[in-house]
Amino acid sequence: VIFTREDTPIMRALSRMISRSVNQLPVLSRYDDTVVGMVTKGDIFYALFRKHLKTNIFSRSKKSPRKSS
């Protein structure tokens, strides 16, 4: 069974999904190997997209407005 752990970086979990042609993985506890959830490719892409948006919006708001000539 292909799985990931709750402390595994998301890009590593995504890499496992892509290399094994699966769309989801069970997530195991790092303490006792019990299943604590499932993660899907969609979950990962959504999280990465939100992080991208948050980073870009934050960085744009910190820039001073350009003066037009």
Tab-separated table of C-alpha atoms in Angstrom:
chain	number	residue	atom	x	y	z
A	1	VAL	CA	0.000	0.000	0.000
A	2	ILE	CA	1.320	3.420	-0.940
A	3	PHE	CA	0.879	5.969	1.866
A	4	THR	CA	2.276	9.162	3.301
A	5	ARG	CA	2.772	10.413	6.836
A	6	GLU	CA	1.347	13.559	8.352
A	7	ASP	CA	4.812	15.150	8.563
A	8	THR	CA	5.811	14.332	4.967
A	9	PRO	CA	6.367	17.441	2.810
A	10	ILE	CA	3.469	17.883	0.388
A	11	MET	CA	5.702	17.894	-2.671
A	12	ARG	CA	7.042	14.467	-1.708
A	13	ALA	CA	3.496	13.158	-1.276
A	14	LEU	CA	2.564	14.621	-4.674
A	15	SER	CA	5.639	13.007	-6.222
A	16	ARG	CA	4.561	9.621	-4.859
A	17	MET	CA	1.095	10.065	-6.354
A	18	ILE	CA	2.455	11.031	-9.757
A	19	SER	CA	5.091	8.292	-9.913
A	20	ARG	CA	2.578	5.621	-8.861
A	21	SER	CA	-0.332	6.981	-10.954
A	22	VAL	CA	-2.675	7.406	-8.001
A	23	ASN	CA	-4.861	10.378	-7.130
A	24	GLN	CA	-4.974	10.010	-3.359
A	25	LEU	CA	-2.983	8.585	-0.473
A	26	PRO	CA	-3.871	7.538	3.048
A	27	VAL	CA	-2.117	9.678	5.655
A	28	LEU	CA	-0.640	7.789	8.609
A	29	SER	CA	0.160	9.122	12.063
A	30	ARG	CA	3.853	9.564	12.692
A	31	TYR	CA	3.424	8.010	16.137
A	32	ASP	CA	1.445	4.800	15.747
A	33	ASP	CA	0.765	4.223	12.016
A	34	THR	CA	-2.995	4.735	12.360
A	35	VAL	CA	-4.803	6.328	9.440
A	36	VAL	CA	-5.500	9.975	10.249
A	37	GLY	CA	-6.886	11.005	6.857
A	38	MET	CA	-6.567	11.049	3.105
A	39	VAL	CA	-4.843	13.550	0.845
A	40	THR	CA	-5.634	14.014	-2.840
A	41	LYS	CA	-3.812	15.680	-5.710
A	42	GLY	CA	-6.598	18.241	-5.696
A	43	ASP	CA	-5.941	19.022	-2.011
A	44	ILE	CA	-2.269	19.632	-2.749
A	45	PHE	CA	-2.848	21.730	-5.883
A	46	TYR	CA	-5.449	23.812	-4.020
A	47	ALA	CA	-3.046	24.442	-1.113
A	48	LEU	CA	-0.210	25.375	-3.469
A	49	PHE	CA	-2.472	27.706	-5.459
A	50	ARG	CA	-3.710	29.457	-2.306
A	51	LYS	CA	-0.126	29.866	-1.111
A	52	HIS	CA	0.835	31.305	-4.502
A	53	LEU	CA	-2.048	33.784	-4.416
A	54	LYS	CA	-1.342	34.790	-0.839
A	55	THR	CA	2.343	35.356	-1.591
A	56	ASN	CA	1.670	37.393	-4.738
A	57	ILE	CA	-1.074	39.526	-3.210
A	58	PHE	CA	1.019	40.223	-0.122
A	59	SER	CA	4.132	41.133	-2.122
A	60	ARG	CA	2.155	43.444	-4.421
A	61	SER	CA	0.541	45.268	-1.512
A	62	LYS	CA	3.970	46.010	0.007
A	63	LYS	CA	5.293	47.619	-3.201
A	64	SER	CA	4.871	51.334	-3.495
A	65	PRO	CA	2.743	52.538	-6.387
A	66	ARG	CA	4.620	53.623	-9.492
A	67	LYS	CA	4.612	57.221	-10.520
A	68	SER	CA	3.498	57.826	-14.065
A	69	SER	CA	5.641	60.076	-16.241
